[in-house]
Amino acid sequence: MKAFAPGRVNLIGDHTDYTGGLAMPMAIDLGTTVSGHPGGDVVELSSASERGTACVPLSVTRADLADLCPSWARYIGGVIHELRPTAGFAGTVTTTLPVGAGLSSSAALELATALVLGFRGSARDLAELCQRAEQTASGVPCGMMDQLASASGVEGHALLIDFSDLSVEPVPVPDGAEIVVVHSGQKRALTSSAYGERRAACDRAARIVGPLLGASVADLATIDDPVIYRRAHHVVTENERVRLFAAAFRAGDLAEAGRLMTESHQSLRDDFEVSTEVLDALVQRLVQTPGVHGARLTGAGFGGCAVALTDPGALRKGWVVQPSAGATVG
Ligand code: GLA
Protein backbone atom coordinates (compact mmCIF):
# COMPACT_ATOMS: atom_id res chain seq x y z
CA MET A 1 0.00 0.00 0.00
CA LYS A 2 1.22 3.44 -0.93
CA ALA A 3 0.15 7.09 -0.64
CA PHE A 4 1.67 10.18 -2.23
CA ALA A 5 1.10 13.76 -1.09
CA PRO A 6 2.57 16.76 -2.91
CA GLY A 7 4.23 19.78 -1.35
CA ARG A 8 2.91 23.19 -2.29
CA VAL A 9 4.24 26.53 -3.28
CA ASN A 10 2.20 29.60 -2.50
CA LEU A 11 2.14 32.01 -5.45
CA ILE A 12 0.50 34.83 -3.51
CA GLY A 13 -1.51 35.40 -0.31
CA ASP A 14 0.67 34.68 2.70
CA HIS A 15 -0.46 35.07 6.30
CA THR A 16 -4.05 35.43 5.13
CA ASP A 17 -5.35 31.86 5.60
CA TYR A 18 -5.82 32.05 9.38
CA THR A 19 -7.64 35.38 8.99
CA GLY A 20 -10.27 33.85 6.71
CA GLY A 21 -8.69 35.57 3.70
CA LEU A 22 -7.53 34.63 0.20
CA ALA A 23 -4.47 32.77 -1.07
CA MET A 24 -3.36 31.17 -4.31
CA PRO A 25 -1.05 28.20 -3.77
CA MET A 26 -0.53 25.22 -6.06
CA ALA A 27 0.38 21.61 -5.37
CA ILE A 28 3.76 20.79 -6.94
CA ASP A 29 5.45 17.79 -8.52
CA LEU A 30 7.68 17.27 -5.49
CA GLY A 31 6.23 15.37 -2.57
CA THR A 32 6.30 12.57 -0.06
CA THR A 33 5.46 8.89 -0.46
CA VAL A 34 4.63 6.52 2.40
CA SER A 35 4.58 2.85 1.45
CA GLY A 36 4.36 -0.43 3.35
CA HIS A 37 1.84 -2.74 5.00
CA PRO A 38 -0.95 -2.11 7.50
CA GLY A 39 -1.09 -4.12 10.72
CA GLY A 40 0.08 -4.24 14.33
CA ASP A 41 -0.43 -1.62 17.00
CA VAL A 42 2.40 0.78 16.14
CA VAL A 43 3.21 2.93 13.13
CA GLU A 44 6.82 2.25 12.26
CA LEU A 45 8.34 4.23 9.39
CA SER A 46 11.94 4.50 8.33
CA SER A 47 13.08 7.36 6.13
CA ALA A 48 15.39 7.24 3.16
CA SER A 49 16.66 10.78 3.72
CA GLU A 50 16.10 11.71 7.37
CA ARG A 51 17.85 9.99 10.24
CA GLY A 52 16.17 7.47 12.55
CA THR A 53 12.99 5.41 12.46
CA ALA A 54 9.68 6.73 13.71
CA CYS A 55 7.89 4.23 15.92
CA VAL A 56 4.65 5.56 17.37
CA PRO A 57 2.08 3.46 19.26
CA LEU A 58 -1.59 3.81 18.28
CA SER A 59 -2.28 4.73 21.91
CA VAL A 60 -0.10 7.88 21.67
CA THR A 61 -1.43 10.82 23.71
CA ARG A 62 -1.05 14.54 23.10
CA ALA A 63 1.39 14.74 26.01
CA ASP A 64 3.65 12.09 24.43
CA LEU A 65 4.11 13.98 21.17
CA ALA A 66 6.83 16.41 22.28
CA ASP A 67 9.09 13.53 23.34
CA LEU A 68 8.87 11.59 20.06
CA CYS A 69 12.15 11.07 18.19
CA PRO A 70 13.23 11.71 15.48
CA SER A 71 11.44 15.07 15.40
CA TRP A 72 9.46 14.20 12.23
CA ALA A 73 7.84 11.34 14.21
CA ARG A 74 5.77 14.06 15.93
CA TYR A 75 3.81 14.62 12.71
CA ILE A 76 3.10 10.89 12.52
CA GLY A 77 2.02 11.05 16.17
CA GLY A 78 -0.18 14.08 15.45
CA VAL A 79 -1.98 12.19 12.66
CA ILE A 80 -2.47 9.08 14.84
CA HIS A 81 -3.80 11.28 17.63
CA GLU A 82 -6.39 12.89 15.31
CA LEU A 83 -7.30 9.86 13.21
CA ARG A 84 -7.26 7.12 15.85
CA PRO A 85 -6.71 4.32 13.28
CA THR A 86 -7.56 0.77 14.32
CA ALA A 87 -4.45 -0.80 12.74
CA GLY A 88 -0.81 0.26 12.66
CA PHE A 89 1.53 0.33 9.66
CA ALA A 90 5.12 -0.65 8.86
CA GLY A 91 6.99 0.87 5.96
CA THR A 92 9.14 3.65 4.59
CA VAL A 93 8.94 7.36 3.84
CA THR A 94 10.64 8.85 0.81
CA THR A 95 10.48 12.47 -0.22
CA THR A 96 11.62 14.64 -3.10
CA LEU A 97 10.83 17.79 -1.10
CA PRO A 98 13.53 19.83 0.58
CA VAL A 99 12.73 19.64 4.31
CA GLY A 100 12.18 22.88 6.24
CA ALA A 101 12.26 25.04 3.12
CA GLY A 102 8.67 26.31 3.27
CA LEU A 103 7.32 23.86 0.65
CA SER A 104 5.12 22.06 3.20
CA SER A 105 7.14 18.92 3.74
CA SER A 106 5.34 18.42 7.07
CA ALA A 107 1.87 18.72 5.49
CA ALA A 108 2.86 16.22 2.77
CA LEU A 109 4.02 13.76 5.44
CA GLU A 110 0.79 14.22 7.40
CA LEU A 111 -1.46 13.67 4.39
CA ALA A 112 0.42 10.62 3.10
CA THR A 113 0.40 9.12 6.62
CA ALA A 114 -3.33 9.75 7.12
CA LEU A 115 -4.09 8.08 3.77
CA VAL A 116 -2.08 4.91 4.46
CA LEU A 117 -3.66 4.75 7.93
CA GLY A 118 -7.09 4.51 6.32
CA PHE A 119 -8.45 8.06 6.12
CA ARG A 120 -11.16 8.19 3.45
CA GLY A 121 -13.15 11.34 2.87
CA SER A 122 -13.13 14.69 1.11
CA ALA A 123 -10.03 16.77 0.44
CA ARG A 124 -11.37 19.35 2.88
CA ASP A 125 -11.85 16.81 5.68
CA LEU A 126 -8.36 15.42 5.06
CA ALA A 127 -6.91 18.93 5.19
CA GLU A 128 -8.80 19.75 8.40
CA LEU A 129 -7.62 16.59 10.12
CA CYS A 130 -4.02 17.18 9.08
CA GLN A 131 -4.10 20.85 10.10
CA ARG A 132 -5.11 19.74 13.60
CA ALA A 133 -2.32 17.14 13.53
CA GLU A 134 0.21 19.82 12.53
CA GLN A 135 -0.96 22.20 15.26
CA THR A 136 -0.82 19.47 17.90
CA ALA A 137 2.57 18.20 16.73
CA SER A 138 4.33 21.53 16.26
CA GLY A 139 2.54 23.82 18.70
CA VAL A 140 2.28 26.38 15.87
CA PRO A 141 -1.29 27.72 15.38
CA CYS A 142 -1.00 27.33 11.60
CA GLY A 143 -3.75 27.91 9.09
CA MET A 144 -4.98 25.30 6.61
CA MET A 145 -3.33 26.45 3.39
CA ASP A 146 -0.58 23.83 3.23
CA GLN A 147 -2.83 20.87 3.90
CA LEU A 148 -5.68 22.12 1.68
CA ALA A 149 -3.33 22.81 -1.26
CA SER A 150 -1.72 19.38 -0.94
CA ALA A 151 -5.15 17.68 -0.72
CA SER A 152 -6.90 19.64 -3.52
CA GLY A 153 -4.21 20.07 -6.20
CA VAL A 154 -5.29 20.05 -9.85
CA GLU A 155 -2.81 19.37 -12.62
CA GLY A 156 -1.97 22.51 -14.61
CA HIS A 157 -3.77 24.78 -12.14
CA ALA A 158 -3.12 27.02 -9.17
CA LEU A 159 -5.83 27.08 -6.49
CA LEU A 160 -7.68 30.25 -5.56
CA ILE A 161 -8.72 29.48 -1.97
CA ASP A 162 -11.18 31.54 0.03
CA PHE A 163 -10.54 30.63 3.66
CA SER A 164 -13.77 32.26 4.84
CA ASP A 165 -15.68 29.25 3.42
CA LEU A 166 -12.79 26.96 2.34
CA SER A 167 -13.87 27.07 -1.29
CA VAL A 168 -11.20 26.12 -3.82
CA GLU A 169 -11.31 27.40 -7.40
CA PRO A 170 -8.70 25.96 -9.78
CA VAL A 171 -7.21 28.66 -12.05
CA PRO A 172 -5.12 27.51 -15.05
CA VAL A 173 -1.46 28.50 -14.94
CA PRO A 174 -0.95 30.46 -18.19
CA ASP A 175 0.98 28.86 -21.02
CA GLY A 176 4.56 30.02 -21.12
CA ALA A 177 4.68 30.76 -17.38
CA GLU A 178 7.44 29.05 -15.45
CA ILE A 179 7.30 28.87 -11.67
CA VAL A 180 10.68 28.58 -10.02
CA VAL A 181 11.36 28.03 -6.33
CA VAL A 182 14.73 29.24 -5.11
CA HIS A 183 16.12 28.46 -1.66
CA SER A 184 17.56 31.42 0.21
CA GLY A 185 20.10 29.17 1.88
CA GLN A 186 18.62 30.24 5.20
CA LYS A 187 16.87 27.36 6.95
CA ARG A 188 13.40 28.43 7.93
CA ALA A 189 13.38 29.25 11.61
CA LEU A 190 9.66 29.51 12.23
CA THR A 191 9.37 29.97 15.93
CA SER A 192 5.87 29.27 17.11
CA SER A 193 5.99 32.52 19.08
CA ALA A 194 6.62 34.76 16.03
CA TYR A 195 3.86 33.05 14.03
CA GLY A 196 1.50 33.08 17.02
CA GLU A 197 2.16 36.79 17.58
CA ARG A 198 1.27 37.60 13.98
CA ARG A 199 -1.90 35.57 14.24
CA ALA A 200 -2.86 37.24 17.53
CA ALA A 201 -2.29 40.69 16.00
CA CYS A 202 -4.66 39.84 13.11
CA ASP A 203 -7.26 38.57 15.58
CA ARG A 204 -7.04 41.85 17.49
CA ALA A 205 -7.46 43.85 14.28
CA ALA A 206 -10.53 41.78 13.36
CA ARG A 207 -12.07 42.46 16.78
CA ILE A 208 -11.79 46.20 16.03
CA VAL A 209 -12.82 46.36 12.36
CA GLY A 210 -14.62 43.04 11.73
CA PRO A 211 -13.48 40.28 9.35
CA LEU A 212 -10.43 41.53 7.44
CA LEU A 213 -11.65 39.99 4.16
CA GLY A 214 -14.52 42.47 4.13
CA ALA A 215 -12.43 45.45 5.30
CA SER A 216 -10.87 48.21 3.20
CA VAL A 217 -7.69 50.13 3.98
CA ALA A 218 -9.88 53.11 4.98
CA ASP A 219 -11.65 50.93 7.60
CA LEU A 220 -8.30 50.35 9.32
CA ALA A 221 -8.08 54.02 10.35
CA THR A 222 -9.80 53.15 13.65
CA ILE A 223 -6.84 50.96 14.72
CA ASP A 224 -4.62 53.03 17.04
CA ASP A 225 -1.82 50.56 17.66
CA PRO A 226 0.74 51.04 14.81
CA VAL A 227 1.90 47.39 14.86
CA ILE A 228 -1.65 46.00 14.70
CA TYR A 229 -2.39 48.50 11.93
CA ARG A 230 0.57 47.34 9.83
CA ARG A 231 -0.33 43.65 10.25
CA ALA A 232 -3.94 44.33 9.22
CA HIS A 233 -2.77 46.55 6.36
CA HIS A 234 -0.77 43.64 4.98
CA VAL A 235 -3.74 41.28 5.17
CA VAL A 236 -6.25 43.69 3.59
CA THR A 237 -3.92 44.65 0.73
CA GLU A 238 -2.78 41.05 0.26
CA ASN A 239 -6.37 39.84 -0.17
CA GLU A 240 -6.82 42.44 -2.90
CA ARG A 241 -3.55 41.38 -4.56
CA VAL A 242 -4.76 37.76 -4.62
CA ARG A 243 -7.97 38.83 -6.40
CA LEU A 244 -6.00 40.85 -8.96
CA PHE A 245 -3.44 38.04 -9.37
CA ALA A 246 -6.16 35.49 -10.18
CA ALA A 247 -7.58 37.93 -12.78
CA ALA A 248 -4.10 38.47 -14.26
CA PHE A 249 -3.57 34.69 -14.52
CA ARG A 250 -6.92 34.26 -16.25
CA ALA A 251 -5.96 37.00 -18.71
CA GLY A 252 -2.50 35.49 -19.22
CA ASP A 253 -0.94 38.77 -18.07
CA LEU A 254 2.35 37.59 -16.57
CA ALA A 255 3.78 41.10 -16.20
CA GLU A 256 0.87 42.15 -13.95
CA ALA A 257 0.92 38.85 -12.01
CA GLY A 258 4.66 39.28 -11.41
CA ARG A 259 4.26 42.89 -10.31
CA LEU A 260 1.68 41.79 -7.71
CA MET A 261 4.04 39.09 -6.41
CA THR A 262 6.84 41.59 -5.90
CA GLU A 263 4.43 43.98 -4.17
CA SER A 264 3.34 41.11 -1.92
CA HIS A 265 6.95 40.58 -0.88
CA GLN A 266 7.31 44.25 0.03
CA SER A 267 4.17 44.04 2.16
CA LEU A 268 5.42 40.90 3.94
CA ARG A 269 8.73 42.69 4.51
CA ASP A 270 7.49 46.10 5.66
CA ASP A 271 3.99 45.57 7.11
CA PHE A 272 4.06 41.97 8.30
CA GLU A 273 7.81 41.85 9.09
CA VAL A 274 8.36 38.17 8.32
CA SER A 275 11.15 38.55 5.76
CA THR A 276 14.89 38.43 6.39
CA GLU A 277 17.79 40.35 4.82
CA VAL A 278 18.79 37.19 2.98
CA LEU A 279 15.30 36.73 1.49
CA ASP A 280 15.12 40.44 0.58
CA ALA A 281 18.46 40.25 -1.24
CA LEU A 282 17.38 37.08 -3.06
CA VAL A 283 14.07 38.60 -4.21
CA GLN A 284 15.87 41.74 -5.38
CA ARG A 285 18.37 39.67 -7.36
CA LEU A 286 15.56 37.60 -8.90
CA VAL A 287 13.44 40.55 -10.03
CA GLN A 288 16.49 42.15 -11.67
CA THR A 289 17.09 39.04 -13.78
CA PRO A 290 15.87 39.31 -17.40
CA GLY A 291 12.77 37.18 -18.01
CA VAL A 292 11.63 37.28 -14.37
CA HIS A 293 8.19 38.90 -14.00
CA GLY A 294 8.15 38.99 -10.20
CA ALA A 295 9.27 37.22 -7.05
CA ARG A 296 8.44 36.97 -3.38
CA LEU A 297 9.13 34.97 -0.26
CA THR A 298 6.73 32.06 -0.07
CA GLY A 299 5.15 30.49 3.00
CA ALA A 300 5.61 31.69 6.54
CA GLY A 301 8.88 33.58 5.98
CA PHE A 302 11.74 33.84 8.50
CA GLY A 303 14.00 32.08 5.92
CA GLY A 304 13.17 29.33 3.45
CA CYS A 305 12.34 29.86 -0.21
CA ALA A 306 11.37 32.53 -2.69
CA VAL A 307 9.10 31.86 -5.66
CA ALA A 308 9.56 33.55 -9.03
CA LEU A 309 7.27 33.82 -12.05
CA THR A 310 9.43 33.70 -15.14
CA ASP A 311 9.69 33.14 -18.86
CA PRO A 312 10.90 29.61 -19.63
CA GLY A 313 14.58 29.11 -18.80
CA ALA A 314 15.07 32.58 -17.27
CA LEU A 315 16.66 31.25 -14.07
CA ARG A 316 19.52 28.80 -13.96
CA LYS A 317 19.23 27.90 -10.27
CA GLY A 318 16.16 26.61 -8.41
CA TRP A 319 13.40 24.06 -8.81
CA VAL A 320 11.11 24.56 -11.80
CA VAL A 321 7.87 23.22 -10.33
CA GLN A 322 4.77 22.02 -12.17
CA PRO A 323 1.21 22.58 -10.94
CA SER A 324 0.16 19.07 -9.92
CA ALA A 325 -2.67 16.88 -8.70
CA GLY A 326 -3.44 16.45 -5.00
CA ALA A 327 -2.72 13.61 -2.58
CA THR A 328 -3.60 10.08 -3.70
CA VAL A 329 -3.65 6.59 -2.23
CA GLY A 330 -3.27 3.42 -4.24
C1 GLA B 1 2.68 28.43 7.10
C2 GLA B 1 1.34 27.92 7.65
C3 GLA B 1 0.21 28.28 6.69
C4 GLA B 1 0.23 29.76 6.32
C5 GLA B 1 1.63 30.19 5.89
C6 GLA B 1 1.73 31.68 5.66
O1 GLA B 1 3.02 27.74 5.92
O2 GLA B 1 1.39 26.54 7.84
O3 GLA B 1 -1.02 27.93 7.28
O4 GLA B 1 -0.24 30.55 7.38
O5 GLA B 1 2.61 29.81 6.84
O6 GLA B 1 0.91 32.06 4.61
XYZ file of C-alpha atoms and ligand atoms in Angstrom:
342
model
C 0.000 0.000 0.000
C 1.218 3.442 -0.930
C 0.148 7.090 -0.643
C 1.669 10.180 -2.227
C 1.102 13.765 -1.092
C 2.574 16.758 -2.914
C 4.233 19.776 -1.353
C 2.907 23.189 -2.292
C 4.237 26.532 -3.281
C 2.198 29.602 -2.501
C 2.141 32.007 -5.450
C 0.502 34.834 -3.512
C -1.506 35.402 -0.315
C 0.666 34.683 2.695
C -0.460 35.068 6.300
C -4.046 35.425 5.134
C -5.347 31.863 5.604
C -5.817 32.046 9.381
C -7.640 35.377 8.995
C -10.274 33.846 6.709
C -8.693 35.569 3.699
C -7.532 34.632 0.197
C -4.469 32.768 -1.069
C -3.361 31.168 -4.307
C -1.045 28.205 -3.768
C -0.525 25.223 -6.057
C 0.378 21.612 -5.366
C 3.758 20.794 -6.940
C 5.446 17.790 -8.521
C 7.684 17.273 -5.489
C 6.233 15.367 -2.575
C 6.296 12.568 -0.057
C 5.462 8.889 -0.461
C 4.634 6.523 2.400
C 4.580 2.847 1.451
C 4.360 -0.426 3.351
C 1.844 -2.741 5.001
C -0.951 -2.112 7.495
C -1.087 -4.121 10.722
C 0.078 -4.239 14.332
C -0.428 -1.617 16.999
C 2.397 0.775 16.145
C 3.210 2.934 13.130
C 6.821 2.255 12.258
C 8.336 4.228 9.392
C 11.942 4.503 8.327
C 13.083 7.358 6.126
C 15.392 7.239 3.161
C 16.661 10.776 3.723
C 16.102 11.709 7.371
C 17.849 9.988 10.245
C 16.172 7.470 12.546
C 12.994 5.415 12.464
C 9.679 6.732 13.711
C 7.895 4.234 15.918
C 4.654 5.561 17.375
C 2.075 3.460 19.259
C -1.588 3.807 18.279
C -2.282 4.729 21.908
C -0.105 7.881 21.674
C -1.430 10.820 23.710
C -1.048 14.541 23.100
C 1.390 14.735 26.014
C 3.652 12.089 24.429
C 4.112 13.979 21.172
C 6.826 16.407 22.279
C 9.086 13.526 23.339
C 8.866 11.586 20.065
C 12.154 11.073 18.192
C 13.229 11.708 15.483
C 11.441 15.068 15.400
C 9.456 14.204 12.227
C 7.838 11.341 14.209
C 5.774 14.065 15.929
C 3.812 14.622 12.708
C 3.104 10.893 12.519
C 2.021 11.049 16.172
C -0.177 14.076 15.446
C -1.977 12.190 12.664
C -2.473 9.083 14.840
C -3.805 11.284 17.629
C -6.390 12.892 15.306
C -7.300 9.859 13.205
C -7.264 7.119 15.847
C -6.710 4.316 13.284
C -7.560 0.765 14.321
C -4.445 -0.795 12.736
C -0.814 0.264 12.657
C 1.533 0.331 9.661
C 5.123 -0.648 8.858
C 6.989 0.868 5.957
C 9.140 3.652 4.590
C 8.937 7.356 3.843
C 10.637 8.854 0.814
C 10.477 12.473 -0.223
C 11.619 14.637 -3.103
C 10.834 17.791 -1.098
C 13.529 19.830 0.576
C 12.734 19.635 4.307
C 12.179 22.876 6.236
C 12.255 25.043 3.121
C 8.671 26.306 3.271
C 7.319 23.864 0.649
C 5.120 22.058 3.199
C 7.140 18.921 3.743
C 5.338 18.416 7.067
C 1.866 18.717 5.489
C 2.859 16.216 2.772
C 4.024 13.759 5.436
C 0.787 14.216 7.400
C -1.464 13.669 4.388
C 0.415 10.617 3.099
C 0.403 9.116 6.618
C -3.326 9.746 7.118
C -4.087 8.083 3.773
C -2.079 4.907 4.464
C -3.663 4.747 7.925
C -7.087 4.507 6.316
C -8.450 8.058 6.116
C -11.160 8.194 3.450
C -13.146 11.337 2.874
C -13.126 14.689 1.114
C -10.028 16.770 0.440
C -11.375 19.347 2.877
C -11.847 16.806 5.679
C -8.362 15.422 5.056
C -6.914 18.929 5.195
C -8.805 19.746 8.398
C -7.618 16.589 10.122
C -4.015 17.183 9.076
C -4.101 20.853 10.104
C -5.114 19.737 13.603
C -2.324 17.140 13.527
C 0.208 19.817 12.527
C -0.964 22.200 15.261
C -0.819 19.470 17.898
C 2.570 18.197 16.732
C 4.333 21.528 16.257
C 2.539 23.816 18.696
C 2.280 26.379 15.868
C -1.285 27.716 15.379
C -0.995 27.329 11.597
C -3.746 27.913 9.091
C -4.978 25.303 6.608
C -3.332 26.445 3.385
C -0.579 23.834 3.229
C -2.829 20.869 3.898
C -5.677 22.116 1.676
C -3.333 22.813 -1.264
C -1.725 19.380 -0.944
C -5.146 17.683 -0.715
C -6.895 19.644 -3.518
C -4.207 20.069 -6.201
C -5.294 20.047 -9.849
C -2.807 19.371 -12.624
C -1.969 22.512 -14.613
C -3.769 24.779 -12.136
C -3.119 27.022 -9.175
C -5.831 27.080 -6.488
C -7.681 30.246 -5.558
C -8.721 29.483 -1.967
C -11.183 31.536 0.033
C -10.541 30.633 3.663
C -13.775 32.256 4.844
C -15.676 29.251 3.419
C -12.789 26.960 2.341
C -13.875 27.069 -1.294
C -11.205 26.123 -3.823
C -11.309 27.398 -7.403
C -8.698 25.962 -9.780
C -7.214 28.664 -12.052
C -5.121 27.509 -15.047
C -1.460 28.504 -14.936
C -0.955 30.463 -18.188
C 0.983 28.864 -21.025
C 4.564 30.019 -21.118
C 4.679 30.759 -17.380
C 7.444 29.050 -15.450
C 7.296 28.868 -11.669
C 10.676 28.583 -10.017
C 11.362 28.027 -6.326
C 14.734 29.243 -5.108
C 16.116 28.463 -1.659
C 17.555 31.419 0.211
C 20.105 29.169 1.884
C 18.621 30.239 5.204
C 16.875 27.359 6.954
C 13.399 28.432 7.930
C 13.377 29.251 11.611
C 9.663 29.512 12.230
C 9.373 29.971 15.931
C 5.871 29.274 17.109
C 5.994 32.522 19.076
C 6.619 34.763 16.032
C 3.856 33.048 14.032
C 1.497 33.084 17.024
C 2.163 36.792 17.583
C 1.274 37.604 13.977
C -1.895 35.571 14.237
C -2.860 37.239 17.534
C -2.294 40.692 16.001
C -4.663 39.844 13.114
C -7.261 38.566 15.580
C -7.036 41.854 17.492
C -7.464 43.855 14.283
C -10.529 41.783 13.358
C -12.071 42.460 16.775
C -11.789 46.199 16.029
C -12.817 46.359 12.355
C -14.620 43.042 11.729
C -13.479 40.281 9.347
C -10.432 41.526 7.443
C -11.654 39.990 4.160
C -14.518 42.475 4.127
C -12.428 45.448 5.303
C -10.872 48.213 3.203
C -7.691 50.133 3.977
C -9.879 53.105 4.977
C -11.645 50.926 7.595
C -8.300 50.348 9.321
C -8.077 54.020 10.353
C -9.797 53.146 13.649
C -6.837 50.961 14.717
C -4.619 53.026 17.044
C -1.816 50.558 17.663
C 0.736 51.038 14.815
C 1.897 47.391 14.857
C -1.648 46.000 14.698
C -2.386 48.504 11.933
C 0.565 47.335 9.826
C -0.330 43.647 10.253
C -3.941 44.327 9.224
C -2.767 46.554 6.358
C -0.767 43.642 4.982
C -3.741 41.277 5.166
C -6.246 43.686 3.593
C -3.919 44.654 0.726
C -2.775 41.048 0.256
C -6.371 39.835 -0.169
C -6.816 42.435 -2.901
C -3.555 41.377 -4.560
C -4.763 37.756 -4.617
C -7.970 38.827 -6.405
C -5.996 40.847 -8.956
C -3.439 38.040 -9.368
C -6.162 35.495 -10.182
C -7.580 37.932 -12.775
C -4.102 38.470 -14.260
C -3.567 34.692 -14.522
C -6.923 34.255 -16.249
C -5.963 36.997 -18.707
C -2.500 35.485 -19.223
C -0.940 38.772 -18.067
C 2.353 37.592 -16.572
C 3.783 41.100 -16.200
C 0.874 42.152 -13.953
C 0.920 38.855 -12.010
C 4.661 39.276 -11.408
C 4.263 42.887 -10.313
C 1.683 41.791 -7.713
C 4.042 39.092 -6.406
C 6.842 41.590 -5.896
C 4.433 43.983 -4.174
C 3.344 41.114 -1.922
C 6.953 40.579 -0.881
C 7.307 44.248 0.030
C 4.172 44.045 2.160
C 5.422 40.900 3.942
C 8.734 42.691 4.514
C 7.486 46.104 5.661
C 3.993 45.567 7.107
C 4.062 41.975 8.296
C 7.808 41.851 9.085
C 8.357 38.171 8.319
C 11.149 38.550 5.763
C 14.888 38.434 6.389
C 17.786 40.350 4.816
C 18.793 37.187 2.980
C 15.299 36.728 1.488
C 15.116 40.439 0.576
C 18.459 40.251 -1.239
C 17.378 37.082 -3.058
C 14.069 38.603 -4.209
C 15.870 41.737 -5.383
C 18.368 39.667 -7.361
C 15.562 37.605 -8.904
C 13.441 40.552 -10.030
C 16.486 42.154 -11.671
C 17.090 39.044 -13.779
C 15.866 39.311 -17.397
C 12.774 37.176 -18.010
C 11.628 37.283 -14.365
C 8.189 38.902 -14.002
C 8.152 38.991 -10.201
C 9.268 37.217 -7.051
C 8.444 36.972 -3.380
C 9.134 34.971 -0.260
C 6.729 32.055 -0.069
C 5.148 30.492 3.000
C 5.611 31.686 6.540
C 8.885 33.582 5.976
C 11.741 33.839 8.497
C 13.998 32.080 5.922
C 13.175 29.331 3.447
C 12.344 29.861 -0.211
C 11.370 32.530 -2.686
C 9.099 31.860 -5.664
C 9.561 33.551 -9.031
C 7.265 33.820 -12.047
C 9.434 33.705 -15.140
C 9.689 33.141 -18.859
C 10.905 29.611 -19.630
C 14.580 29.110 -18.801
C 15.075 32.580 -17.266
C 16.661 31.252 -14.075
C 19.524 28.805 -13.955
C 19.231 27.900 -10.273
C 16.164 26.612 -8.412
C 13.397 24.059 -8.808
C 11.112 24.558 -11.803
C 7.873 23.219 -10.333
C 4.767 22.021 -12.171
C 1.206 22.579 -10.938
C 0.155 19.070 -9.924
C -2.665 16.878 -8.699
C -3.444 16.449 -4.998
C -2.716 13.614 -2.582
C -3.596 10.080 -3.703
C -3.655 6.591 -2.232
C -3.270 3.416 -4.238
C 2.679 28.426 7.101
C 1.342 27.917 7.650
C 0.208 28.276 6.689
C 0.225 29.765 6.321
C 1.632 30.193 5.890
C 1.726 31.678 5.661
O 3.021 27.739 5.923
O 1.388 26.537 7.835
O -1.021 27.930 7.280
O -0.243 30.550 7.379
O 2.613 29.813 6.844
O 0.914 32.057 4.612
